[in-house]
């Protein structure tokens, strides 16, 4: 068996260059402020390259007190309806960090293993990609240290240092949608949101309510459709559960609401809808009743051929990574809230029958 070739050391570089070991150390450290002549530095770097010298990562980590690991905390549960959306954020985060000297360490939920890694200083920052139903008392333990923390796809209002959030600008898109319906002459608007399946649904529902309080001349009917979750207990983590969203309950509930409005001759002339599936239920109901379709404005998580305003999961993931690294490398205590705008699906702009979120 051929033994591994012995790795060259700084001492080997110093001997080959005919200089002291300390001078090699100064020359190879770009952050070092010790004066080294340009000629000596160039000669030492050239010899180091010829010897294929690579600085010791463990030594560099010890000196900088960085592990060069960023913890990415994924949801513990499976949410099938938005799994592609989460995957895109995960993929973008990893692609972004891949262009740096850091690497991701993935966890599923805040558990004792993650808390132990934090205590052992084996991660330099934490990015939490979670929904509202993942928050627990363990999250509070994260604030017992000064590691940078970025809440991705959610907002965590906290006055403590080293805490940021990266989230879609749900308030802006809600205002855009409801304003456009009101500007189009709608005076009885129905807003259909998805209950509290995830943190985004909660923020969208709150934004709808805030808009309604400011527009007293318009009758706003807010229907937060509750979608079922089938829970199961994990054998080892009893407090955690998985979620497989069932839309059947939400579809039946929305159908009931629309049927009641139809009987009472009180159907809306404008609809704001959070999600393509619920929008489809509304359109199917109107067609089944052979009624002219109202003006409909809808949003969703990821781009498809029948959605008009969508979130940007790739930009969310990369922004969260960049924000974590910013706090790690700049030692900046002040966190910030980063809002990523929804974008218009350009596929629909010139397609007949689709006009700025309206089905006409």
GROMACS .gro file of C-alpha atoms in nm:
model
  360
    1UNK     CA    1   0.000   0.000   0.000
    2UNK     CA    2   0.135   0.340  -0.100
    3UNK     CA    3   0.157   0.571   0.202
    4UNK     CA    4   0.007   0.917   0.185
    5UNK     CA    5   0.251   1.185   0.079
    6UNK     CA    6   0.358   1.401   0.372
    7UNK     CA    7   0.196   1.743   0.355
    8UNK     CA    8   0.445   2.032   0.333
    9UNK     CA    9   0.454   2.263   0.632
   10UNK     CA   10   0.537   2.629   0.683
   11UNK     CA   11   0.879   2.512   0.803
   12UNK     CA   12   0.940   2.345   0.465
   13UNK     CA   13   0.846   2.668   0.287
   14UNK     CA   14   1.079   2.869   0.513
   15UNK     CA   15   1.372   2.632   0.446
   16UNK     CA   16   1.315   2.636   0.069
   17UNK     CA   17   1.290   3.018   0.068
   18UNK     CA   18   1.584   3.063   0.304
   19UNK     CA   19   1.386   3.283   0.541
   20UNK     CA   20   1.257   3.263   0.897
   21UNK     CA   21   0.941   3.075   0.991
   22UNK     CA   22   0.782   3.396   1.125
   23UNK     CA   23   0.840   3.575   0.792
   24UNK     CA   24   0.658   3.292   0.610
   25UNK     CA   25   0.369   3.329   0.854
   26UNK     CA   26   0.349   3.702   0.793
   27UNK     CA   27   0.371   3.662   0.413
   28UNK     CA   28   0.100   3.395   0.391
   29UNK     CA   29  -0.151   3.583   0.608
   30UNK     CA   30  -0.324   3.853   0.400
   31UNK     CA   31  -0.469   4.006   0.716
   32UNK     CA   32  -0.132   4.038   0.886
   33UNK     CA   33  -0.018   4.398   0.939
   34UNK     CA   34   0.348   4.307   0.994
   35UNK     CA   35   0.560   4.469   0.720
   36UNK     CA   36   0.685   4.227   0.451
   37UNK     CA   37   0.854   4.354   0.137
   38UNK     CA   38   0.674   4.292  -0.190
   39UNK     CA   39   0.969   4.094  -0.327
   40UNK     CA   40   0.992   3.863  -0.024
   41UNK     CA   41   0.615   3.806  -0.019
   42UNK     CA   42   0.609   3.720  -0.390
   43UNK     CA   43   0.901   3.475  -0.356
   44UNK     CA   44   0.745   3.303  -0.052
   45UNK     CA   45   0.406   3.271  -0.223
   46UNK     CA   46   0.572   3.125  -0.534
   47UNK     CA   47   0.765   2.864  -0.334
   48UNK     CA   48   0.454   2.777  -0.131
   49UNK     CA   49   0.266   2.715  -0.458
   50UNK     CA   50   0.550   2.502  -0.597
   51UNK     CA   51   0.550   2.289  -0.280
   52UNK     CA   52   0.167   2.270  -0.291
   53UNK     CA   53   0.153   2.408   0.062
   54UNK     CA   54  -0.198   2.446   0.206
   55UNK     CA   55  -0.244   2.630   0.538
   56UNK     CA   56  -0.380   2.418   0.821
   57UNK     CA   57  -0.755   2.470   0.841
   58UNK     CA   58  -0.769   2.371   1.208
   59UNK     CA   59  -0.496   2.621   1.289
   60UNK     CA   60  -0.673   2.894   1.096
   61UNK     CA   61  -1.002   2.809   1.267
   62UNK     CA   62  -0.836   2.823   1.608
   63UNK     CA   63  -0.674   3.158   1.535
   64UNK     CA   64  -0.991   3.319   1.393
   65UNK     CA   65  -1.224   3.148   1.643
   66UNK     CA   66  -1.451   3.058   1.352
   67UNK     CA   67  -1.578   2.709   1.273
   68UNK     CA   68  -1.667   2.815   0.916
   69UNK     CA   69  -1.998   2.628   0.957
   70UNK     CA   70  -2.342   2.790   0.921
   71UNK     CA   71  -2.632   2.595   1.070
   72UNK     CA   72  -2.937   2.574   0.843
   73UNK     CA   73  -3.241   2.460   1.040
   74UNK     CA   74  -3.507   2.306   0.815
   75UNK     CA   75  -3.865   2.232   0.926
   76UNK     CA   76  -3.897   1.904   1.111
   77UNK     CA   77  -4.229   1.831   0.946
   78UNK     CA   78  -4.309   1.747   0.586
   79UNK     CA   79  -4.537   1.997   0.417
   80UNK     CA   80  -4.611   1.849   0.077
   81UNK     CA   81  -4.791   2.148  -0.069
   82UNK     CA   82  -4.493   2.382  -0.024
   83UNK     CA   83  -4.204   2.134  -0.031
   84UNK     CA   84  -4.077   2.265  -0.367
   85UNK     CA   85  -4.085   2.618  -0.231
   86UNK     CA   86  -3.875   2.515   0.070
   87UNK     CA   87  -3.643   2.315  -0.155
   88UNK     CA   88  -3.575   2.622  -0.369
   89UNK     CA   89  -3.480   2.828  -0.063
   90UNK     CA   90  -3.257   2.543   0.059
   91UNK     CA   91  -3.093   2.508  -0.283
   92UNK     CA   92  -3.028   2.880  -0.315
   93UNK     CA   93  -2.883   2.900   0.036
   94UNK     CA   94  -2.641   2.616  -0.044
   95UNK     CA   95  -2.544   2.760  -0.383
   96UNK     CA   96  -2.468   3.096  -0.221
   97UNK     CA   97  -2.262   2.954   0.065
   98UNK     CA   98  -2.078   2.730  -0.182
   99UNK     CA   99  -1.914   3.040  -0.328
  100UNK     CA  100  -1.759   3.120   0.011
  101UNK     CA  101  -1.522   2.944   0.248
  102UNK     CA  102  -1.813   2.843   0.471
  103UNK     CA  103  -2.022   2.529   0.457
  104UNK     CA  104  -2.380   2.447   0.565
  105UNK     CA  105  -2.464   2.209   0.847
  106UNK     CA  106  -2.827   2.098   0.820
  107UNK     CA  107  -3.057   2.031   1.117
  108UNK     CA  108  -3.427   1.946   1.124
  109UNK     CA  109  -3.592   2.149   1.396
  110UNK     CA  110  -3.431   2.308   1.702
  111UNK     CA  111  -3.321   2.012   1.913
  112UNK     CA  112  -3.060   1.921   2.172
  113UNK     CA  113  -2.805   1.832   1.903
  114UNK     CA  114  -2.816   2.181   1.756
  115UNK     CA  115  -2.803   2.344   2.099
  116UNK     CA  116  -2.499   2.130   2.186
  117UNK     CA  117  -2.321   2.228   1.862
  118UNK     CA  118  -2.385   2.592   1.945
  119UNK     CA  119  -2.248   2.550   2.298
  120UNK     CA  120  -1.938   2.379   2.157
  121UNK     CA  121  -1.892   2.673   1.914
  122UNK     CA  122  -1.912   2.442   1.613
  123UNK     CA  123  -2.130   2.680   1.414
  124UNK     CA  124  -2.081   3.053   1.350
  125UNK     CA  125  -2.441   3.147   1.268
  126UNK     CA  126  -2.790   2.998   1.247
  127UNK     CA  127  -3.044   3.032   0.967
  128UNK     CA  128  -3.391   2.905   1.063
  129UNK     CA  129  -3.617   2.813   0.773
  130UNK     CA  130  -3.936   2.739   0.962
  131UNK     CA  131  -4.308   2.802   0.966
  132UNK     CA  132  -4.521   2.930   1.253
  133UNK     CA  133  -4.603   2.582   1.378
  134UNK     CA  134  -4.235   2.508   1.445
  135UNK     CA  135  -4.181   2.776   1.707
  136UNK     CA  136  -4.130   2.640   2.058
  137UNK     CA  137  -3.959   2.718   2.385
  138UNK     CA  138  -3.633   2.579   2.242
  139UNK     CA  139  -3.614   2.882   2.014
  140UNK     CA  140  -3.579   3.105   2.318
  141UNK     CA  141  -3.262   2.918   2.413
  142UNK     CA  142  -3.104   3.040   2.090
  143UNK     CA  143  -3.101   3.392   2.231
  144UNK     CA  144  -2.881   3.294   2.524
  145UNK     CA  145  -2.576   3.345   2.301
  146UNK     CA  146  -2.457   3.610   2.058
  147UNK     CA  147  -2.442   3.391   1.749
  148UNK     CA  148  -2.598   3.565   1.448
  149UNK     CA  149  -2.949   3.432   1.383
  150UNK     CA  150  -3.150   3.478   1.064
  151UNK     CA  151  -3.517   3.382   1.049
  152UNK     CA  152  -3.585   3.282   0.689
  153UNK     CA  153  -3.941   3.292   0.554
  154UNK     CA  154  -4.072   3.426   0.882
  155UNK     CA  155  -4.055   3.735   1.099
  156UNK     CA  156  -3.930   3.714   1.454
  157UNK     CA  157  -3.961   4.051   1.623
  158UNK     CA  158  -3.682   4.067   1.875
  159UNK     CA  159  -3.484   4.356   2.022
  160UNK     CA  160  -3.187   4.134   2.102
  161UNK     CA  161  -2.867   4.180   1.897
  162UNK     CA  162  -2.747   3.958   1.612
  163UNK     CA  163  -3.102   3.878   1.497
  164UNK     CA  164  -3.236   3.934   1.145
  165UNK     CA  165  -3.525   3.809   0.937
  166UNK     CA  166  -3.566   3.757   0.563
  167UNK     CA  167  -3.922   3.737   0.445
  168UNK     CA  168  -4.141   3.802   0.142
  169UNK     CA  169  -4.310   4.143   0.147
  170UNK     CA  170  -4.660   4.005   0.204
  171UNK     CA  171  -4.800   4.340   0.319
  172UNK     CA  172  -4.698   4.511  -0.006
  173UNK     CA  173  -4.854   4.246  -0.232
  174UNK     CA  174  -5.177   4.241  -0.026
  175UNK     CA  175  -5.205   4.619  -0.056
  176UNK     CA  176  -5.129   4.598  -0.429
  177UNK     CA  177  -5.396   4.334  -0.487
  178UNK     CA  178  -5.671   4.491  -0.281
  179UNK     CA  179  -5.594   4.840  -0.413
  180UNK     CA  180  -5.613   4.714  -0.771
  181UNK     CA  181  -5.953   4.555  -0.706
  182UNK     CA  182  -6.080   4.873  -0.540
  183UNK     CA  183  -5.944   5.086  -0.828
  184UNK     CA  184  -6.124   4.857  -1.072
  185UNK     CA  185  -6.455   4.949  -0.907
  186UNK     CA  186  -6.500   4.654  -0.671
  187UNK     CA  187  -6.694   4.751  -0.359
  188UNK     CA  188  -6.762   4.406  -0.214
  189UNK     CA  189  -6.432   4.222  -0.195
  190UNK     CA  190  -6.378   3.872  -0.061
  191UNK     CA  191  -6.026   3.791   0.064
  192UNK     CA  192  -5.955   3.418   0.082
  193UNK     CA  193  -5.643   3.320   0.274
  194UNK     CA  194  -5.510   2.987   0.392
  195UNK     CA  195  -5.563   3.011   0.768
  196UNK     CA  196  -5.234   2.964   0.955
  197UNK     CA  197  -5.079   2.673   0.767
  198UNK     CA  198  -4.750   2.862   0.768
  199UNK     CA  199  -4.614   3.193   0.891
  200UNK     CA  200  -4.671   3.356   0.552
  201UNK     CA  201  -5.045   3.280   0.573
  202UNK     CA  202  -5.057   3.452   0.912
  203UNK     CA  203  -4.884   3.766   0.783
  204UNK     CA  204  -5.107   3.778   0.474
  205UNK     CA  205  -5.420   3.746   0.688
  206UNK     CA  206  -5.300   4.026   0.917
  207UNK     CA  207  -5.224   4.249   0.616
  208UNK     CA  208  -5.574   4.190   0.478
  209UNK     CA  209  -5.727   4.293   0.810
  210UNK     CA  210  -5.508   4.605   0.829
  211UNK     CA  211  -5.613   4.705   0.476
  212UNK     CA  212  -5.980   4.660   0.565
  213UNK     CA  213  -5.950   4.890   0.867
  214UNK     CA  214  -5.813   5.168   0.645
  215UNK     CA  215  -6.075   5.134   0.369
  216UNK     CA  216  -6.410   5.179   0.537
  217UNK     CA  217  -6.592   5.254   0.212
  218UNK     CA  218  -6.542   4.898   0.087
  219UNK     CA  219  -6.709   4.587   0.226
  220UNK     CA  220  -6.426   4.343   0.290
  221UNK     CA  221  -6.519   3.980   0.357
  222UNK     CA  222  -6.221   3.796   0.499
  223UNK     CA  223  -6.241   3.417   0.489
  224UNK     CA  224  -5.947   3.237   0.646
  225UNK     CA  225  -5.994   2.884   0.512
  226UNK     CA  226  -5.854   2.629   0.755
  227UNK     CA  227  -5.671   2.348   0.581
  228UNK     CA  228  -5.643   2.024   0.772
  229UNK     CA  229  -5.317   1.882   0.901
  230UNK     CA  230  -5.275   1.513   0.978
  231UNK     CA  231  -5.047   1.495   1.280
  232UNK     CA  232  -4.832   1.209   1.390
  233UNK     CA  233  -4.600   1.174   1.687
  234UNK     CA  234  -4.234   1.109   1.634
  235UNK     CA  235  -4.115   0.820   1.848
  236UNK     CA  236  -3.807   1.005   1.969
  237UNK     CA  237  -3.918   1.369   1.968
  238UNK     CA  238  -4.266   1.363   2.114
  239UNK     CA  239  -4.320   1.736   2.078
  240UNK     CA  240  -4.253   1.730   1.702
  241UNK     CA  241  -4.500   1.634   1.436
  242UNK     CA  242  -4.522   1.600   1.063
  243UNK     CA  243  -4.781   1.777   0.852
  244UNK     CA  244  -4.943   1.655   0.536
  245UNK     CA  245  -5.185   1.925   0.432
  246UNK     CA  246  -5.526   1.809   0.318
  247UNK     CA  247  -5.705   2.058   0.095
  248UNK     CA  248  -6.032   1.868   0.090
  249UNK     CA  249  -6.157   2.032   0.410
  250UNK     CA  250  -6.060   2.379   0.284
  251UNK     CA  251  -6.228   2.321  -0.053
  252UNK     CA  252  -6.553   2.210   0.113
  253UNK     CA  253  -6.543   2.507   0.352
  254UNK     CA  254  -6.489   2.756   0.069
  255UNK     CA  255  -6.766   2.596  -0.137
  256UNK     CA  256  -7.000   2.632   0.161
  257UNK     CA  257  -6.913   3.001   0.203
  258UNK     CA  258  -6.970   3.073  -0.168
  259UNK     CA  259  -7.297   2.876  -0.175
  260UNK     CA  260  -7.429   3.076   0.120
  261UNK     CA  261  -7.338   3.402  -0.056
  262UNK     CA  262  -7.506   3.279  -0.374
  263UNK     CA  263  -7.831   3.198  -0.192
  264UNK     CA  264  -7.826   3.537  -0.019
  265UNK     CA  265  -7.750   3.719  -0.351
  266UNK     CA  266  -7.437   3.857  -0.189
  267UNK     CA  267  -7.154   3.724  -0.406
  268UNK     CA  268  -6.849   3.955  -0.420
  269UNK     CA  269  -6.753   4.158  -0.726
  270UNK     CA  270  -6.383   4.118  -0.647
  271UNK     CA  271  -6.176   3.839  -0.493
  272UNK     CA  272  -5.824   3.843  -0.346
  273UNK     CA  273  -5.695   3.487  -0.317
  274UNK     CA  274  -5.386   3.346  -0.148
  275UNK     CA  275  -5.304   3.031  -0.340
  276UNK     CA  276  -5.378   2.883  -0.681
  277UNK     CA  277  -5.581   2.585  -0.553
  278UNK     CA  278  -5.832   2.802  -0.365
  279UNK     CA  279  -5.849   3.035  -0.666
  280UNK     CA  280  -5.938   2.734  -0.880
  281UNK     CA  281  -6.221   2.643  -0.641
  282UNK     CA  282  -6.365   2.994  -0.678
  283UNK     CA  283  -6.349   2.993  -1.057
  284UNK     CA  284  -6.501   2.642  -1.074
  285UNK     CA  285  -6.788   2.756  -0.850
  286UNK     CA  286  -6.872   3.054  -1.073
  287UNK     CA  287  -6.855   2.841  -1.386
  288UNK     CA  288  -7.072   2.572  -1.229
  289UNK     CA  289  -7.333   2.835  -1.149
  290UNK     CA  290  -7.289   2.983  -1.501
  291UNK     CA  291  -7.213   3.322  -1.350
  292UNK     CA  292  -6.978   3.583  -1.495
  293UNK     CA  293  -6.643   3.566  -1.322
  294UNK     CA  294  -6.557   3.847  -1.082
  295UNK     CA  295  -6.226   4.027  -1.086
  296UNK     CA  296  -5.973   3.797  -0.917
  297UNK     CA  297  -5.626   3.884  -0.788
  298UNK     CA  298  -5.418   3.593  -0.664
  299UNK     CA  299  -5.071   3.521  -0.527
  300UNK     CA  300  -4.876   3.204  -0.464
  301UNK     CA  301  -4.545   3.064  -0.345
  302UNK     CA  302  -4.365   2.961  -0.663
  303UNK     CA  303  -4.396   3.047  -1.030
  304UNK     CA  304  -4.622   2.848  -1.258
  305UNK     CA  305  -4.814   2.916  -1.578
  306UNK     CA  306  -5.133   3.022  -1.404
  307UNK     CA  307  -5.011   3.245  -1.124
  308UNK     CA  308  -4.963   3.619  -1.151
  309UNK     CA  309  -4.778   3.737  -0.838
  310UNK     CA  310  -4.532   3.491  -0.685
  311UNK     CA  311  -4.265   3.489  -0.417
  312UNK     CA  312  -3.892   3.459  -0.492
  313UNK     CA  313  -3.765   3.159  -0.294
  314UNK     CA  314  -3.422   3.166  -0.460
  315UNK     CA  315  -3.369   3.528  -0.359
  316UNK     CA  316  -3.498   3.454  -0.009
  317UNK     CA  317  -3.247   3.172   0.041
  318UNK     CA  318  -2.947   3.361  -0.096
  319UNK     CA  319  -3.036   3.676   0.102
  320UNK     CA  320  -3.056   3.480   0.427
  321UNK     CA  321  -2.712   3.330   0.363
  322UNK     CA  322  -2.560   3.670   0.282
  323UNK     CA  323  -2.716   3.827   0.592
  324UNK     CA  324  -2.577   3.553   0.818
  325UNK     CA  325  -2.228   3.595   0.672
  326UNK     CA  326  -2.255   3.974   0.702
  327UNK     CA  327  -2.313   3.950   1.076
  328UNK     CA  328  -2.041   3.685   1.119
  329UNK     CA  329  -1.770   3.875   0.933
  330UNK     CA  330  -1.853   4.231   1.023
  331UNK     CA  331  -1.925   4.158   1.390
  332UNK     CA  332  -2.236   4.372   1.341
  333UNK     CA  333  -2.469   4.346   1.638
  334UNK     CA  334  -2.754   4.528   1.469
  335UNK     CA  335  -2.982   4.291   1.285
  336UNK     CA  336  -3.232   4.396   1.022
  337UNK     CA  337  -3.556   4.296   0.857
  338UNK     CA  338  -3.513   4.221   0.487
  339UNK     CA  339  -3.829   4.217   0.276
  340UNK     CA  340  -3.816   4.050  -0.066
  341UNK     CA  341  -4.085   4.172  -0.308
  342UNK     CA  342  -4.321   3.942  -0.493
  343UNK     CA  343  -4.268   3.945  -0.869
  344UNK     CA  344  -4.515   3.946  -1.155
  345UNK     CA  345  -4.518   3.632  -1.366
  346UNK     CA  346  -4.418   3.769  -1.706
  347UNK     CA  347  -4.561   3.460  -1.877
  348UNK     CA  348  -4.910   3.596  -1.818
  349UNK     CA  349  -4.857   3.957  -1.917
  350UNK     CA  350  -4.944   3.911  -2.284
  351UNK     CA  351  -5.172   3.608  -2.256
  352UNK     CA  352  -5.536   3.678  -2.351
  353UNK     CA  353  -5.789   3.678  -2.063
  354UNK     CA  354  -5.526   3.752  -1.802
  355UNK     CA  355  -5.487   4.116  -1.704
  356UNK     CA  356  -5.280   4.205  -1.394
  357UNK     CA  357  -5.418   3.929  -1.177
  358UNK     CA  358  -5.771   3.959  -1.312
  359UNK     CA  359  -5.957   3.674  -1.475
  360UNK     CA  360  -6.186   3.845  -1.728
   0.00000   0.00000   0.00000
